PDB file of C-alpha atoms in Angstrom:
ATOM      1  CA  ARG M   1      -0.403  -0.421  -0.082  1.00  0.00           C
ATOM      2  CA  GLU M   2       1.095   3.469  -0.548  1.00  0.00           C
ATOM      3  CA  ARG M   3       1.613   5.127   2.481  1.00  0.00           C
ATOM      4  CA  ALA M   4       3.409   6.610   4.633  1.00  0.00           C
ATOM      5  CA  SER M   5       4.236   4.043   7.990  1.00  0.00           C
ATOM      6  CA  GLY M   6       3.691   5.825  11.367  1.00  0.00           C
ATOM      7  CA  HIS M   7       1.604   8.167  10.740  1.00  0.00           C
ATOM      8  CA  SER M   8      -2.391   6.659  12.251  1.00  0.00           C
ATOM      9  CA  ALA M   9      -9.454   9.023  11.209  1.00  0.00           C
ATOM     10  CA  SER M  10     -10.553   9.249   8.121  1.00  0.00           C
ATOM     11  CA  ARG M  11     -13.523  10.869   6.167  1.00  0.00           C
ATOM     12  CA  ASP M  12     -15.088   9.760   2.812  1.00  0.00           C
ATOM     13  CA  LEU M  13     -14.426  12.274   0.099  1.00  0.00           C
ATOM     14  CA  ALA M  14     -17.927  11.273  -1.505  1.00  0.00           C
ATOM     15  CA  ARG M  15     -19.497  12.243   2.262  1.00  0.00           C
ATOM     16  CA  PRO M  16     -21.283  16.107   2.281  1.00  0.00           C
ATOM     17  CA  VAL M  17     -18.732  18.119   4.956  1.00  0.00           C
ATOM     18  CA  SER M  18     -19.428  17.168   7.994  1.00  0.00           C
ATOM     19  CA  ALA M  19     -19.619  19.788  11.441  1.00  0.00           C
ATOM     20  CA  SER M  20     -16.044  18.923  12.412  1.00  0.00           C
ATOM     21  CA  TRP M  21     -14.972  20.632   8.654  1.00  0.00           C
ATOM     22  CA  ALA M  22     -16.938  23.882   9.424  1.00  0.00           C
ATOM     23  CA  VAL M  23     -15.429  27.332  11.491  1.00  0.00           C
ATOM     24  CA  CYS M  24     -11.938  27.059  10.899  1.00  0.00           C
ATOM     25  CA  SER M  25     -10.049  29.885   9.003  1.00  0.00           C
ATOM     26  CA  MET M  26      -7.484  27.488   7.418  1.00  0.00           C
ATOM     27  CA  SER M  27      -7.631  23.849   6.619  1.00  0.00           C
ATOM     28  CA  VAL M  28      -4.833  21.678   4.538  1.00  0.00           C
ATOM     29  CA  VAL M  29      -6.538  18.624   3.054  1.00  0.00           C
ATOM     30  CA  TRP M  30      -4.485  15.658   2.940  1.00  0.00           C
ATOM     31  CA  PHE M  31      -4.812  12.940  -0.306  1.00  0.00           C
ATOM     32  CA  HIS M  32      -3.508   9.243   0.895  1.00  0.00           C
ATOM     33  CA  GLY M  33      -2.155   6.250  -1.606  1.00  0.00           C
ATOM     34  CA  LEU M  34      -3.266   3.659  -2.953  1.00  0.00           C
ATOM     35  CA  GLY M  35      -4.680   0.672  -0.693  1.00  0.00           C
ATOM     36  CA  ASP M  36      -4.494   3.274   2.022  1.00  0.00           C
ATOM     37  CA  THR M  37      -6.659   5.887   3.640  1.00  0.00           C
ATOM     38  CA  GLY M  38      -6.646   8.525   5.320  1.00  0.00           C
ATOM     39  CA  ASP M  39      -5.798   7.305   8.849  1.00  0.00           C
ATOM     40  CA  GLY M  40      -2.219   6.554   7.304  1.00  0.00           C
ATOM     41  CA  TRP M  41      -1.221  10.357   7.293  1.00  0.00           C
ATOM     42  CA  GLU M  42      -3.180  11.059  10.467  1.00  0.00           C
ATOM     43  CA  GLY M  43      -0.474  13.467  12.784  1.00  0.00           C
ATOM     44  CA  ALA M  44       2.047  13.289  10.114  1.00  0.00           C
ATOM     45  CA  PHE M  45       2.160  17.416   9.886  1.00  0.00           C
ATOM     46  CA  ASP M  46       1.892  17.965  13.835  1.00  0.00           C
ATOM     47  CA  GLU M  47       4.222  20.828  13.344  1.00  0.00           C
ATOM     48  CA  VAL M  48       2.395  22.342  10.883  1.00  0.00           C
ATOM     49  CA  GLU M  49      -0.704  22.188  13.686  1.00  0.00           C
ATOM     50  CA  SER M  50       2.125  23.493  16.306  1.00  0.00           C
ATOM     51  CA  GLN M  51       2.625  25.999  13.924  1.00  0.00           C
ATOM     52  CA  VAL M  52      -0.133  27.637  12.551  1.00  0.00           C
ATOM     53  CA  GLU M  53      -3.201  28.712  15.078  1.00  0.00           C
ATOM     54  CA  GLY M  54      -6.658  27.284  13.479  1.00  0.00           C
ATOM     55  CA  VAL M  55      -5.227  24.550  10.822  1.00  0.00           C
ATOM     56  CA  ARG M  56      -7.105  22.071  10.423  1.00  0.00           C
ATOM     57  CA  PHE M  57      -6.403  18.603   9.143  1.00  0.00           C
ATOM     58  CA  HIS M  58      -8.693  17.009   6.721  1.00  0.00           C
ATOM     59  CA  HIS M  59      -8.227  13.296   5.306  1.00  0.00           C
ATOM     60  CA  PRO M  60     -10.576  11.946   3.033  1.00  0.00           C
ATOM     61  CA  ASP M  61     -10.486   8.153   1.952  1.00  0.00           C
ATOM     62  CA  ALA M  62     -10.545   7.164  -1.603  1.00  0.00           C
ATOM     63  CA  PRO M  63     -13.482   5.369  -2.885  1.00  0.00           C
ATOM     64  CA  GLU M  64     -13.012   2.086  -3.386  1.00  0.00           C
ATOM     65  CA  ALA M  65     -12.131   0.582  -6.763  1.00  0.00           C
ATOM     66  CA  PRO M  66     -10.937  -2.189  -9.477  1.00  0.00           C
ATOM     67  CA  VAL M  67      -7.781  -1.266 -10.024  1.00  0.00           C
ATOM     68  CA  THR M  68      -6.127  -2.443 -13.647  1.00  0.00           C
ATOM     69  CA  ILE M  69      -2.390  -3.295 -11.316  1.00  0.00           C
ATOM     70  CA  GLN M  70      -3.606  -5.486  -8.872  1.00  0.00           C
ATOM     71  CA  GLU M  71      -4.907  -7.477 -11.109  1.00  0.00           C
ATOM     72  CA  GLY M  72      -9.214  -5.921 -11.109  1.00  0.00           C
ATOM     73  CA  ASP M  73      -8.764  -6.344  -7.779  1.00  0.00           C
ATOM     74  CA  VAL M  74     -11.049  -3.317  -5.701  1.00  0.00           C
ATOM     75  CA  THR M  75      -8.758  -1.114  -3.206  1.00  0.00           C
ATOM     76  CA  THR M  76      -9.738   2.318  -2.068  1.00  0.00           C
ATOM     77  CA  SER M  77      -8.257   4.258  -5.467  1.00  0.00           C
ATOM     78  CA  TRP M  78      -8.585   7.616  -6.101  1.00  0.00           C
ATOM     79  CA  PHE M  79      -8.028   6.754 -10.943  1.00  0.00           C
ATOM     80  CA  ASP M  80      -7.139   3.438 -12.202  1.00  0.00           C
ATOM     81  CA  LEU M  81      -3.569   2.416 -13.028  1.00  0.00           C
ATOM     82  CA  LYS M  82      -2.173   0.918 -15.703  1.00  0.00           C
ATOM     83  CA  THR M  83       1.576  -0.226 -15.989  1.00  0.00           C
ATOM     84  CA  TRP M  84       4.194  -0.768 -12.804  1.00  0.00           C
ATOM     85  CA  PRO M  85       6.056   0.310 -11.964  1.00  0.00           C
ATOM     86  CA  ILE M  86       3.993   3.969 -12.473  1.00  0.00           C
ATOM     87  CA  ASP M  87       6.043   5.611 -15.739  1.00  0.00           C
ATOM     88  CA  LEU M  88       6.002   7.273 -19.078  1.00  0.00           C
ATOM     89  CA  SER M  89       3.840   4.591 -20.308  1.00  0.00           C
ATOM     90  CA  GLU M  90       1.087   5.672 -18.478  1.00  0.00           C
ATOM     91  CA  PRO M  91      -2.491   6.975 -19.295  1.00  0.00           C
ATOM     92  CA  GLU M  92      -2.474  10.484 -19.310  1.00  0.00           C
ATOM     93  CA  ASP M  93      -6.305  10.744 -18.617  1.00  0.00           C
ATOM     94  CA  PRO M  94      -6.979   7.796 -16.513  1.00  0.00           C
ATOM     95  CA  ALA M  95      -9.723   6.502 -15.766  1.00  0.00           C
ATOM     96  CA  GLY M  96     -11.749   7.759 -12.838  1.00  0.00           C
ATOM     97  CA  LEU M  97      -9.313  10.905 -12.711  1.00  0.00           C
ATOM     98  CA  ALA M  98     -12.237  13.352 -13.880  1.00  0.00           C
ATOM     99  CA  GLU M  99     -15.014  12.051 -11.232  1.00  0.00           C
ATOM    100  CA  SER M 100     -12.459  12.164  -7.899  1.00  0.00           C
ATOM    101  CA  VAL M 101     -11.514  15.847  -9.379  1.00  0.00           C
ATOM    102  CA  LYS M 102     -14.767  16.541  -9.407  1.00  0.00           C
ATOM    103  CA  ARG M 103     -15.187  15.712  -5.846  1.00  0.00           C
ATOM    104  CA  VAL M 104     -12.135  17.017  -4.707  1.00  0.00           C
ATOM    105  CA  HIS M 105     -13.201  20.459  -6.268  1.00  0.00           C
ATOM    106  CA  GLU M 106     -17.008  19.938  -3.989  1.00  0.00           C
ATOM    107  CA  MET M 107     -15.044  19.353  -0.927  1.00  0.00           C
ATOM    108  CA  LEU M 108     -13.102  22.667  -1.918  1.00  0.00           C
ATOM    109  CA  ASP M 109     -16.983  24.988  -2.599  1.00  0.00           C
ATOM    110  CA  ASN M 110     -17.801  23.010   0.859  1.00  0.00           C
ATOM    111  CA  LEU M 111     -15.038  23.770   3.273  1.00  0.00           C
ATOM    112  CA  ASP M 112     -15.362  27.917   1.459  1.00  0.00           C
ATOM    113  CA  GLY M 113     -19.035  28.073   1.774  1.00  0.00           C
ATOM    114  CA  ASN M 114     -18.442  26.790   5.210  1.00  0.00           C
ATOM    115  CA  GLY M 115     -16.182  29.607   6.070  1.00  0.00           C
ATOM    116  CA  THR M 116     -12.661  28.062   4.949  1.00  0.00           C
ATOM    117  CA  PRO M 117     -11.941  29.794   1.939  1.00  0.00           C
ATOM    118  CA  ALA M 118      -9.943  28.895  -1.051  1.00  0.00           C
ATOM    119  CA  ASN M 119      -6.821  30.705  -0.958  1.00  0.00           C
ATOM    120  CA  ARG M 120      -6.197  29.497   2.979  1.00  0.00           C
ATOM    121  CA  ILE M 121      -6.372  25.655   2.218  1.00  0.00           C
ATOM    122  CA  VAL M 122      -3.336  24.196   1.333  1.00  0.00           C
ATOM    123  CA  LEU M 123      -4.476  20.464  -1.360  1.00  0.00           C
ATOM    124  CA  GLY M 124      -1.624  17.879  -0.680  1.00  0.00           C
ATOM    125  CA  GLY M 125      -1.055  14.356  -1.165  1.00  0.00           C
ATOM    126  CA  PHE M 126       1.471  11.123  -1.390  1.00  0.00           C
ATOM    127  CA  SER M 127       2.124   9.282  -4.779  1.00  0.00           C
ATOM    128  CA  GLN M 128      -1.784   8.376  -6.539  1.00  0.00           C
ATOM    129  CA  GLY M 129      -2.053  11.881  -3.632  1.00  0.00           C
ATOM    130  CA  GLY M 130      -0.128  13.229  -5.008  1.00  0.00           C
ATOM    131  CA  THR M 131      -1.032  12.848  -8.189  1.00  0.00           C
ATOM    132  CA  LEU M 132      -4.477  14.126  -7.373  1.00  0.00           C
ATOM    133  CA  SER M 133      -3.631  17.302  -5.685  1.00  0.00           C
ATOM    134  CA  LEU M 134      -1.905  18.829  -8.041  1.00  0.00           C
ATOM    135  CA  PHE M 135      -4.418  18.043 -11.294  1.00  0.00           C
ATOM    136  CA  ALA M 136      -7.188  18.866  -8.366  1.00  0.00           C
ATOM    137  CA  GLY M 137      -5.332  21.760  -7.492  1.00  0.00           C
ATOM    138  CA  LEU M 138      -4.304  23.532 -10.213  1.00  0.00           C
ATOM    139  CA  THR M 139      -7.834  23.365 -12.341  1.00  0.00           C
ATOM    140  CA  TYR M 140      -9.646  25.154  -9.554  1.00  0.00           C
ATOM    141  CA  PRO M 141     -11.551  28.312 -10.462  1.00  0.00           C
ATOM    142  CA  LYS M 142     -10.572  29.956  -7.272  1.00  0.00           C
ATOM    143  CA  LYS M 143      -7.043  30.869  -6.061  1.00  0.00           C
ATOM    144  CA  LEU M 144      -5.174  28.426  -3.333  1.00  0.00           C
ATOM    145  CA  ALA M 145      -2.970  28.798  -1.442  1.00  0.00           C
ATOM    146  CA  GLY M 146      -0.595  26.075  -2.170  1.00  0.00           C
ATOM    147  CA  ILE M 147      -0.563  22.919  -3.399  1.00  0.00           C
ATOM    148  CA  VAL M 148       2.527  19.607  -2.376  1.00  0.00           C
ATOM    149  CA  ALA M 149       3.050  16.629  -4.192  1.00  0.00           C
ATOM    150  CA  ILE M 150       4.839  13.713  -3.051  1.00  0.00           C
ATOM    151  CA  SER M 151       5.570  10.911  -5.029  1.00  0.00           C
ATOM    152  CA  GLY M 152       2.968  12.423  -7.950  1.00  0.00           C
ATOM    153  CA  TRP M 153       3.420  12.643 -10.758  1.00  0.00           C
ATOM    154  CA  LEU M 154       1.988  14.688 -14.092  1.00  0.00           C
ATOM    155  CA  THR M 155      -1.434  13.477 -15.738  1.00  0.00           C
ATOM    156  CA  CYS M 156      -2.412  15.640 -18.827  1.00  0.00           C
ATOM    157  CA  ARG M 157       1.186  16.448 -20.154  1.00  0.00           C
ATOM    158  CA  LYS M 158       0.363  16.870 -22.977  1.00  0.00           C
ATOM    159  CA  ASP M 159      -2.600  19.124 -22.688  1.00  0.00           C
ATOM    160  CA  PHE M 160      -1.224  20.710 -18.532  1.00  0.00           C
ATOM    161  CA  GLU M 161      -1.091  24.304 -19.373  1.00  0.00           C
ATOM    162  CA  SER M 162      -4.335  24.872 -21.064  1.00  0.00           C
ATOM    163  CA  LYS M 163      -5.699  22.595 -18.017  1.00  0.00           C
ATOM    164  CA  VAL M 164      -4.166  25.037 -15.721  1.00  0.00           C
ATOM    165  CA  HIS M 165      -6.398  27.997 -14.008  1.00  0.00           C
ATOM    166  CA  GLU M 166      -6.300  31.428 -14.397  1.00  0.00           C
ATOM    167  CA  ALA M 167      -6.556  31.839 -10.408  1.00  0.00           C
ATOM    168  CA  ASN M 168      -4.207  29.250  -9.510  1.00  0.00           C
ATOM    169  CA  LYS M 169      -1.421  29.687 -12.221  1.00  0.00           C
ATOM    170  CA  ASP M 170       0.468  31.894  -9.599  1.00  0.00           C
ATOM    171  CA  THR M 171      -0.421  29.109  -6.634  1.00  0.00           C
ATOM    172  CA  PRO M 172       2.516  28.585  -4.932  1.00  0.00           C
ATOM    173  CA  VAL M 173       3.616  24.325  -5.381  1.00  0.00           C
ATOM    174  CA  LEU M 174       5.854  22.188  -3.735  1.00  0.00           C
ATOM    175  CA  TYR M 175       6.837  18.817  -6.122  1.00  0.00           C
ATOM    176  CA  CYS M 176       9.407  15.867  -4.043  1.00  0.00           C
ATOM    177  CA  TYR M 177      10.122  12.953  -5.944  1.00  0.00           C
ATOM    178  CA  GLY M 178      12.713  10.476  -5.723  1.00  0.00           C
ATOM    179  CA  SER M 179      14.910   9.559  -7.826  1.00  0.00           C
ATOM    180  CA  ALA M 180      15.243   6.307  -7.499  1.00  0.00           C
ATOM    181  CA  ASP M 181      11.468   5.593  -6.115  1.00  0.00           C
ATOM    182  CA  PRO M 182      10.892   1.965  -6.980  1.00  0.00           C
ATOM    183  CA  VAL M 183       7.025   2.937  -7.793  1.00  0.00           C
ATOM    184  CA  VAL M 184       6.799   5.525  -9.451  1.00  0.00           C
ATOM    185  CA  ASP M 185       9.706   6.175 -12.177  1.00  0.00           C
ATOM    186  CA  VAL M 186      11.709   8.854 -12.042  1.00  0.00           C
ATOM    187  CA  SER M 187      11.506   9.686 -15.927  1.00  0.00           C
ATOM    188  CA  LEU M 188       7.662  11.186 -15.734  1.00  0.00           C
ATOM    189  CA  THR M 189       8.432  11.966 -12.364  1.00  0.00           C
ATOM    190  CA  LYS M 190      11.173  13.940 -13.645  1.00  0.00           C
ATOM    191  CA  ARG M 191       8.930  15.161 -17.115  1.00  0.00           C
ATOM    192  CA  SER M 192       6.479  15.906 -14.799  1.00  0.00           C
ATOM    193  CA  GLY M 193       8.799  18.564 -13.176  1.00  0.00           C
ATOM    194  CA  GLU M 194      10.260  20.474 -16.278  1.00  0.00           C
ATOM    195  CA  ILE M 195       6.807  20.439 -17.357  1.00  0.00           C
ATOM    196  CA  LEU M 196       5.723  22.004 -14.228  1.00  0.00           C
ATOM    197  CA  GLN M 197       8.472  24.261 -13.953  1.00  0.00           C
ATOM    198  CA  SER M 198       8.114  25.401 -17.242  1.00  0.00           C
ATOM    199  CA  VAL M 199       4.468  26.144 -17.166  1.00  0.00           C
ATOM    200  CA  LEU M 200       4.384  27.271 -12.802  1.00  0.00           C
ATOM    201  CA  GLY M 201       7.595  28.656 -13.409  1.00  0.00           C
ATOM    202  CA  SER M 202       8.944  30.573 -10.421  1.00  0.00           C
ATOM    203  CA  ALA M 203       5.501  29.414  -8.579  1.00  0.00           C
ATOM    204  CA  VAL M 204       7.055  25.775  -8.557  1.00  0.00           C
ATOM    205  CA  SER M 205       9.410  24.362  -6.377  1.00  0.00           C
ATOM    206  CA  VAL M 206      10.174  20.828  -7.931  1.00  0.00           C
ATOM    207  CA  MET M 207      12.965  18.760  -4.549  1.00  0.00           C
ATOM    208  CA  PRO M 208      13.922  15.611  -6.486  1.00  0.00           C
ATOM    209  CA  VAL M 209      15.642  13.372  -3.625  1.00  0.00           C
ATOM    210  CA  ARG M 210      17.535  10.832  -3.563  1.00  0.00           C
ATOM    211  CA  ARG M 211      16.283   8.042  -2.390  1.00  0.00           C
ATOM    212  CA  GLY M 212      15.016   3.915  -3.127  1.00  0.00           C
ATOM    213  CA  MET M 213      12.197   3.955  -1.653  1.00  0.00           C
ATOM    214  CA  HIS M 214       8.698   4.605  -3.009  1.00  0.00           C
ATOM    215  CA  GLN M 215       7.460   6.849   0.486  1.00  0.00           C
ATOM    216  CA  PRO M 216       9.723  10.029   1.379  1.00  0.00           C
ATOM    217  CA  ASP M 217      12.355  11.216   4.095  1.00  0.00           C
ATOM    218  CA  GLY M 218      12.873  13.458   6.372  1.00  0.00           C
ATOM    219  CA  SER M 219      13.451  15.678   4.493  1.00  0.00           C
ATOM    220  CA  GLU M 220      10.768  15.882   2.036  1.00  0.00           C
ATOM    221  CA  MET M 221       8.397  16.417   5.212  1.00  0.00           C
ATOM    222  CA  MET M 222      10.003  18.600   6.855  1.00  0.00           C
ATOM    223  CA  ALA M 223      10.036  20.833   3.640  1.00  0.00           C
ATOM    224  CA  ALA M 224       6.204  20.356   2.700  1.00  0.00           C
ATOM    225  CA  SER M 225       5.954  21.456   6.512  1.00  0.00           C
ATOM    226  CA  GLN M 226       7.751  24.197   6.130  1.00  0.00           C
ATOM    227  CA  PHE M 227       5.622  25.057   2.627  1.00  0.00           C
ATOM    228  CA  MET M 228       2.420  24.579   4.185  1.00  0.00           C
ATOM    229  CA  ILE M 229       3.716  26.697   7.164  1.00  0.00           C
ATOM    230  CA  ARG M 230       4.773  29.360   4.973  1.00  0.00           C
ATOM    231  CA  SER M 231       2.190  29.217   2.229  1.00  0.00           C
ATOM    232  CA  LEU M 232      -0.774  29.558   5.343  1.00  0.00           C
ATOM    233  CA  LYS M 233       1.340  32.346   7.303  1.00  0.00           C
ATOM    234  CA  GLN M 234       1.189  34.432   4.081  1.00  0.00           C
TER     235      GLN M 234
END
């Protein structure tokens, strides 16, 4: 499972925003990886919660669906995956992505309507969740505080520039990936970083990290925490 070990509830993305989601001045919405649940990341960014007064973390669960690389077995997944390791041959517009993006946009609308302005929300995620955070965040029609992706990749690469909404073309983005990640091939993550830099310019920080595992290392977790703190305090 694509998860951050050592972190442990979670809420279904399809559910309406509950009372616990309402009445907070700032929010971070973090999306887990394939086969995981939101509670796999609960408490992973304690530093942010201690340094940013009024912030609330939300860890939604992906819907359950059959996944091609799992031979059709059902697991939590934001969209379908067809290659393993995931590389440049992975479909750019995978099945299920549009539905997940729509749900994320609805979630952001709900948070905004319940008192958390979009420009006080950081969207982030790990692996498949990082991919979702990039695409859902950059296509959202209201400016966000920031977007973080660790071990994710860029979908819709061929026409990515046309997908980015004017509202978020200058939104700060942190993109981290491992140079020897065994799950997401560096050919895909490096290319994703190049496209992000080409389209977003100085708004994006690309952080390649020397690691031979899929999970983030301490430097990435620290960078993500500091990025969230900066984005929410600006």
